[in-house]
Backbone as CSV, one residue per row, in Angstrom:
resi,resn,N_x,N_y,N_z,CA_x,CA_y,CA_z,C_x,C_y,C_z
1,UNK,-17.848,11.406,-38.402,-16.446,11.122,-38.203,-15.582,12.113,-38.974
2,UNK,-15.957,12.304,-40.272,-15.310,13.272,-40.987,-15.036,14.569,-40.730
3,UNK,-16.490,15.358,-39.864,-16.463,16.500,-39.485,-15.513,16.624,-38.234
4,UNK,-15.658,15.353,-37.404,-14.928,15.510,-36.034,-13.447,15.980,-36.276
5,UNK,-12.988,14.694,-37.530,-11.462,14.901,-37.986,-10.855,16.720,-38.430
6,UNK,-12.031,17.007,-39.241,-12.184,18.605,-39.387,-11.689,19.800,-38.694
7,UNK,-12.967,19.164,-37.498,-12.064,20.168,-36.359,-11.447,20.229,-35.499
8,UNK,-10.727,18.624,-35.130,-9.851,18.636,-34.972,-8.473,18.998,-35.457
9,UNK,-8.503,18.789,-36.604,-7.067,19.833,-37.551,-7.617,21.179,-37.744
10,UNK,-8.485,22.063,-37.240,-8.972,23.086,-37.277,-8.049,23.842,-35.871
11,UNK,-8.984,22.661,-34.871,-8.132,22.810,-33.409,-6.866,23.062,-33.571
12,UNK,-6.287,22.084,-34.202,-4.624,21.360,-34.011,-3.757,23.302,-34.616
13,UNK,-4.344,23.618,-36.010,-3.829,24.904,-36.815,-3.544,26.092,-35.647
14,UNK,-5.115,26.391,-35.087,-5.134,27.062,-34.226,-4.317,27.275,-33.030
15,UNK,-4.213,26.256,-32.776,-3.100,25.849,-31.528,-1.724,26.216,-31.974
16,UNK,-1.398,26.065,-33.130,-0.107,25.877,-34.141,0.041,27.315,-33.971
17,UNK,-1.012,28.034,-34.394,-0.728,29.265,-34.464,-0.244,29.929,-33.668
18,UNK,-1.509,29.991,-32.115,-1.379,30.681,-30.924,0.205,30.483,-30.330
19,UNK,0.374,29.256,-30.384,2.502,28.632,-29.909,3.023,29.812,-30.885
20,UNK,3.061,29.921,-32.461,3.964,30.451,-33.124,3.615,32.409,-32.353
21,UNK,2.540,32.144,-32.255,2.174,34.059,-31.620,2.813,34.394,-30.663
22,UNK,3.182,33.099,-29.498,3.113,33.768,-28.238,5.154,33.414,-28.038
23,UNK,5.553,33.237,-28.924,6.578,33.252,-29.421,7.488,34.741,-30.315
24,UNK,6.171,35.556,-30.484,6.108,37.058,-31.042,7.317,37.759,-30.324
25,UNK,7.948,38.898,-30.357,8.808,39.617,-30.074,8.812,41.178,-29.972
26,UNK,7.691,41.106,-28.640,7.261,42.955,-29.266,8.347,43.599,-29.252
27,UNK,9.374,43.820,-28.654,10.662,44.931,-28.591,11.104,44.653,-30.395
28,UNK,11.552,43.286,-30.372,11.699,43.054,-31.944,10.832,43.814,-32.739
29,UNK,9.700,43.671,-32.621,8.900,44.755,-33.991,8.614,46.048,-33.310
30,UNK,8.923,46.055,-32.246,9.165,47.768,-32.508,11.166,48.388,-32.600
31,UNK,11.738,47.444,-33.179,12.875,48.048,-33.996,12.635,48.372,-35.094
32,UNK,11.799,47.211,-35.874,11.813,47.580,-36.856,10.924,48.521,-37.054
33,UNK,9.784,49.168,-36.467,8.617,49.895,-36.755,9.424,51.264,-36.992
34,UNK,10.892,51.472,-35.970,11.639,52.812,-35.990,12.343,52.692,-37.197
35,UNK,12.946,51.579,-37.305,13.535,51.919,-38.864,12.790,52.709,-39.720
36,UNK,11.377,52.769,-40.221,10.705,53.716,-40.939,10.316,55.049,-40.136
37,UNK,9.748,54.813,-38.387,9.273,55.628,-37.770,10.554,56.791,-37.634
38,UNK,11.950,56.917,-37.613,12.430,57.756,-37.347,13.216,58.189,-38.411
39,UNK,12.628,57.774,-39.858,13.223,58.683,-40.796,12.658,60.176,-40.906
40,UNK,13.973,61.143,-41.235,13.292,62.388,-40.823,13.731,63.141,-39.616
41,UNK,14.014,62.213,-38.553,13.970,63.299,-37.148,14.903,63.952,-37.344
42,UNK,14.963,64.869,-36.954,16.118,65.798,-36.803,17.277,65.558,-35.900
43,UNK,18.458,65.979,-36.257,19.496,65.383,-35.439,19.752,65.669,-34.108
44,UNK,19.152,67.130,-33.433,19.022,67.380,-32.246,18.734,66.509,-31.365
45,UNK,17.228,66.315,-32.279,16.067,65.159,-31.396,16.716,64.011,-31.272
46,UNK,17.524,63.228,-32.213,18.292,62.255,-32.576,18.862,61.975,-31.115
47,UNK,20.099,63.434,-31.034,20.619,63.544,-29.773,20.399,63.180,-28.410
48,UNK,19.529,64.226,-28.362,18.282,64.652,-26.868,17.623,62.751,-26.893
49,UNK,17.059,62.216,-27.724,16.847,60.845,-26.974,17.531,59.594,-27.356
50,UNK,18.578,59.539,-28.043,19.731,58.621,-28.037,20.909,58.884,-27.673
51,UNK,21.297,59.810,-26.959,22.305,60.174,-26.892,23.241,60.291,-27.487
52,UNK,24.471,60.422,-26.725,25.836,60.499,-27.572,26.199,59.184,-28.270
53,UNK,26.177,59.187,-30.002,26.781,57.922,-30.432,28.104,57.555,-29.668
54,UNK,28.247,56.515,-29.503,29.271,55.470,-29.337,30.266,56.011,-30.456
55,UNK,30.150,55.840,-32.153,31.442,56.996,-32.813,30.479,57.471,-33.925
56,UNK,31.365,58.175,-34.368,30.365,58.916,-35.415,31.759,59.188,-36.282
57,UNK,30.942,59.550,-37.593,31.970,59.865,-38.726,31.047,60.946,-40.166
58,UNK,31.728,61.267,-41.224,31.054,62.360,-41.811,31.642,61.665,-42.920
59,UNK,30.787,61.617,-44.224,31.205,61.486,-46.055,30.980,62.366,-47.037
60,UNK,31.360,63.179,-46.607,30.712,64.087,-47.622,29.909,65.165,-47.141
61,UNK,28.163,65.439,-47.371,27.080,65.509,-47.044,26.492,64.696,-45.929
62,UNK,26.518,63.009,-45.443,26.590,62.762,-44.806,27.357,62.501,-43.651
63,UNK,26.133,62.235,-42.232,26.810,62.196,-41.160,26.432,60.322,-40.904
64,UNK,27.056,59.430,-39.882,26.950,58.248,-39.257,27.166,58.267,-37.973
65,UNK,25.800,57.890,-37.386,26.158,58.050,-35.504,25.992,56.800,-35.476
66,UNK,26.637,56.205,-34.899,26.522,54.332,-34.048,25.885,54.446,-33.087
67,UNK,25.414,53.756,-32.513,25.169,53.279,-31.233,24.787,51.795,-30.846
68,UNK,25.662,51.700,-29.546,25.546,50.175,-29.144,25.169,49.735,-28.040
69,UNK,24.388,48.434,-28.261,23.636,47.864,-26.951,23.755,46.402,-26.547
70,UNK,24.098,46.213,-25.381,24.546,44.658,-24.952,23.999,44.598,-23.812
71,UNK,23.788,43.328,-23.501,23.922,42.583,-22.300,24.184,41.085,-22.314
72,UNK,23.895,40.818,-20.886,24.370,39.068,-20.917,23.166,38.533,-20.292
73,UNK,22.688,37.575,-20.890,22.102,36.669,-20.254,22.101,35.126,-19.713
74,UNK,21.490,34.833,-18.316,22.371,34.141,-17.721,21.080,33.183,-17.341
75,UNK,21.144,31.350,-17.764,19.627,30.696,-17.401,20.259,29.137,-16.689
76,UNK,19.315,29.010,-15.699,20.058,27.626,-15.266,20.085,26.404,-16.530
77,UNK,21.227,25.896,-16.066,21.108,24.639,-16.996,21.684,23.203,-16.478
78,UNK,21.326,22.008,-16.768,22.413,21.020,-16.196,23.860,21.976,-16.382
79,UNK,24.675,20.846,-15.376,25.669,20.777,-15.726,26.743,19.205,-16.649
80,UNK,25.414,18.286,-16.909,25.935,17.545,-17.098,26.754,16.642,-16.715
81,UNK,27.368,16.894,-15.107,29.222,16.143,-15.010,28.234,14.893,-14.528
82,UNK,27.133,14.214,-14.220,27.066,12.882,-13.869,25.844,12.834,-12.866
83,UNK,26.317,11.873,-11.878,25.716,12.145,-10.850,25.958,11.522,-9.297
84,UNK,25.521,11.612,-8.242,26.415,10.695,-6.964,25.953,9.480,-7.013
85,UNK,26.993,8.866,-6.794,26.775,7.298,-6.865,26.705,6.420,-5.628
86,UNK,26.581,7.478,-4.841,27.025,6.682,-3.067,28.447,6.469,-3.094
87,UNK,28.722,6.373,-1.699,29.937,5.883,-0.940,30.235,4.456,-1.107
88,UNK,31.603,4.355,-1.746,32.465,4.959,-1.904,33.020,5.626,-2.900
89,UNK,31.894,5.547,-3.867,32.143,6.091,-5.460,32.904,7.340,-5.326
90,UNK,31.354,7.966,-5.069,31.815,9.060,-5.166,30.969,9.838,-6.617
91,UNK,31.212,10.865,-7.310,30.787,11.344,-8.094,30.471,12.692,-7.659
92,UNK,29.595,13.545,-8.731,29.524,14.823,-8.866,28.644,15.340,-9.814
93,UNK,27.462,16.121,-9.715,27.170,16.646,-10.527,26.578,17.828,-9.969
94,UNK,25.654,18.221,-10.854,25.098,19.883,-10.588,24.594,20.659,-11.796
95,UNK,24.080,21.509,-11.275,23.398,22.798,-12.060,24.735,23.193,-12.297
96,UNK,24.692,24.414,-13.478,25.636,25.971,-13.732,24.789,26.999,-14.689
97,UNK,24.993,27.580,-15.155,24.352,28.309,-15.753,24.947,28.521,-17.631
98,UNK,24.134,28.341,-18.475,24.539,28.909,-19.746,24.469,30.747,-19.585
99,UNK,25.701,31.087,-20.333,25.215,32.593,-20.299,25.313,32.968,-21.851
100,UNK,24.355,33.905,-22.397,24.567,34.191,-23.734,24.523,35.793,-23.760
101,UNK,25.176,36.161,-24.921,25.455,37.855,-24.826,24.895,37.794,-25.766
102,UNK,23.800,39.446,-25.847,23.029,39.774,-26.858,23.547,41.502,-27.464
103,UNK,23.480,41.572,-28.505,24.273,42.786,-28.484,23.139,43.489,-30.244
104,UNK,23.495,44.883,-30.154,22.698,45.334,-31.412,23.826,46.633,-31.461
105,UNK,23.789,46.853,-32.818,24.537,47.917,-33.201,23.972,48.806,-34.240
106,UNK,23.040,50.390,-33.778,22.578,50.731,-34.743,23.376,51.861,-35.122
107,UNK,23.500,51.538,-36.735,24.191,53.034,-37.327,22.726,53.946,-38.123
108,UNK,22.483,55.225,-37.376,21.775,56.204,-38.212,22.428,56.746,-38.883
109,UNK,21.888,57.034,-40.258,22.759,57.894,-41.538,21.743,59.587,-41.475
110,UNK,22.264,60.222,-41.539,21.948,61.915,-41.439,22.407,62.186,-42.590
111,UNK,21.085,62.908,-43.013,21.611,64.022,-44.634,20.558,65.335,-44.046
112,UNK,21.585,66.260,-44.329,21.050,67.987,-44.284,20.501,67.724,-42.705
113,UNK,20.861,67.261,-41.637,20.489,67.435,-40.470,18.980,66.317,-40.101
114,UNK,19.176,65.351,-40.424,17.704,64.937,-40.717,17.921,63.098,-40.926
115,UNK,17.764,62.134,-40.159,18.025,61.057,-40.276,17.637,60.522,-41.655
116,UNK,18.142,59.854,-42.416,17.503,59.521,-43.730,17.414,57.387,-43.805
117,UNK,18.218,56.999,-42.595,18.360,55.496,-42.855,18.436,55.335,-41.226
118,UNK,18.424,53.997,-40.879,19.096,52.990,-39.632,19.133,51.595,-40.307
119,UNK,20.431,51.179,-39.793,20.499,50.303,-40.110,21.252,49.349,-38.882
120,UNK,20.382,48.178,-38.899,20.638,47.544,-37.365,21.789,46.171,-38.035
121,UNK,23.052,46.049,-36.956,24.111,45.384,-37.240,24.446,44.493,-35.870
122,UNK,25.715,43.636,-35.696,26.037,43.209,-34.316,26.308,41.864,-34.439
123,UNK,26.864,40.869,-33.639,26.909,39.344,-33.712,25.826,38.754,-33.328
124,UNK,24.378,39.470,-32.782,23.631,38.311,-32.372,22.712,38.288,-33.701
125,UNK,21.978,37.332,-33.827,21.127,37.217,-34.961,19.738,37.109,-34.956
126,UNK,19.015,37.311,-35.649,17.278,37.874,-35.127,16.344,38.061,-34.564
127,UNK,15.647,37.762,-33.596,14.894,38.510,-32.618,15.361,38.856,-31.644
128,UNK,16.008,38.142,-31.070,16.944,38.470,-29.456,18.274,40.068,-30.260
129,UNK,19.166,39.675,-31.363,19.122,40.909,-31.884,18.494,42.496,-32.004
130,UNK,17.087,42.089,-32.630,16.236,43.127,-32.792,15.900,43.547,-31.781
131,UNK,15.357,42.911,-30.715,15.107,43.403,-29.471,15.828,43.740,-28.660
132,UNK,17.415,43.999,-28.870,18.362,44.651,-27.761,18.205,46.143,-28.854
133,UNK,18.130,45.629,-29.908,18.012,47.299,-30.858,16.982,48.249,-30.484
134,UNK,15.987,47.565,-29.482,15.064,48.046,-29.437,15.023,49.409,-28.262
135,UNK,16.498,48.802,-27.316,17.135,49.529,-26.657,17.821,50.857,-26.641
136,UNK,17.896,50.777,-27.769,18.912,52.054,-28.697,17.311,53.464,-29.009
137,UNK,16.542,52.646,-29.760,15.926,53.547,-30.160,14.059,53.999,-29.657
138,UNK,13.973,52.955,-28.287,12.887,53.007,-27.667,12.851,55.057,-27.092
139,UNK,13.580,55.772,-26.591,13.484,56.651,-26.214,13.089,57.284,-27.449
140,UNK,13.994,57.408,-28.260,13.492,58.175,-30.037,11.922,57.915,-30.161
141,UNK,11.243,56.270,-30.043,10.276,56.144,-30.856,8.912,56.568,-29.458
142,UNK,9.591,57.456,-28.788,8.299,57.906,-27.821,8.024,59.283,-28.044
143,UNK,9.557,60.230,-29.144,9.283,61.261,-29.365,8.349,61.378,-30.927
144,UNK,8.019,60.314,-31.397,6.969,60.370,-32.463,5.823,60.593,-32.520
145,UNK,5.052,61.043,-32.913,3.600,61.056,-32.457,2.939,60.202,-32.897
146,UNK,2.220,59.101,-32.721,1.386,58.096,-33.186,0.409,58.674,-33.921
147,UNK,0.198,57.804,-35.209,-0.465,57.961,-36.141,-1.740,56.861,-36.063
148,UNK,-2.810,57.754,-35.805,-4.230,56.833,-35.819,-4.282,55.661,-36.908
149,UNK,-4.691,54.942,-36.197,-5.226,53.614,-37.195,-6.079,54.209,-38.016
150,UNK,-6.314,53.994,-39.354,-6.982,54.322,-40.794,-8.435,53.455,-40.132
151,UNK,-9.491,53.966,-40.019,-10.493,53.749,-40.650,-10.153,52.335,-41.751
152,UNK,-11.331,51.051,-41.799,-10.981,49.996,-42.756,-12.038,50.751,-44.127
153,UNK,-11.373,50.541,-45.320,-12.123,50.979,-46.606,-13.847,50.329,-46.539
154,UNK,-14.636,50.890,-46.746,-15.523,50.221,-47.898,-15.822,49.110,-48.450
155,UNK,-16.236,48.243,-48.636,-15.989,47.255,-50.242,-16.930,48.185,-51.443
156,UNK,-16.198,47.865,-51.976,-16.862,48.705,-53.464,-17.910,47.471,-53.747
157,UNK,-18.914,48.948,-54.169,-20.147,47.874,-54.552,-20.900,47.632,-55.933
């Protein structure tokens, strides 16, 4: 009985898990993977696959290019108003749609020609966020060259 209970909360974790996985956000982590992956590029390259910032400004030594990304999204939903009640009632109800806007705003910081930061901004808030960012800088993170997976160490013996 004890063991059964076992793996059943063994089961139950597992399950817990796979829901929280498949809930994952690949566009989301590959924003953030560019935040590190495109420190460095050069501002040409910057150019050539993000195009023209949205605005840009200069401090000094540094440069700031923006760039911004939106859309709307649109999912059926009740509409709540009720429902028909027969003749002679009368009544009304129906579907409409919720729509929600997702938006990301990345500012790259440039020193000596050469991205040195991104930093992702905007009203929506975290993954649906990250993943419109992902929009901005998916062309950039194809001009990187992938770096082989490491070999796993050893255990020291």
């Amino acid at each position: 009985m004890r063991g059964t209970m076992k793996r059943i909360g063994g089961v139950a974790v597992l399950l817990a898990a796979g829901l929280l996985g498949g809930c994952a956000n690949p566009a989301a982590d590959q924003a953030m993977v560019a935040q590190n992956a495109l420190i460095g590029m050069p501002k040409q390259t910057l150019l050539s696959c993000a195009g023209v910032p949205e605005r840009q400004a200069t401090a000094g030594d540094l440069e700031f290019f923006t760039y911004r990304s939106n859309r709307l999204i649109s999912y059926p939903a009740w509409g709540g108003y009720g429902g028909y009640w027969g003749y002679p009632y009368g009544g009304w109800g129906g579907y409409g749609y919720d729509v929600t806007s997702v938006d990301c705003e990345a500012t790259f910081t440039l020193r000596n020609g050469a991205v040195e930061r991104i930093v992702y901004g905007g009203s929506s808030s975290g993954g649906s966020r990250l993943g419109q960012c992902y929009a901005i800088v998916q062309n950039c993170l194809a001009q990187v060259p992938s770096q082989s997976p490491q070999p796993p160490m050893a255990p020291a013996r």
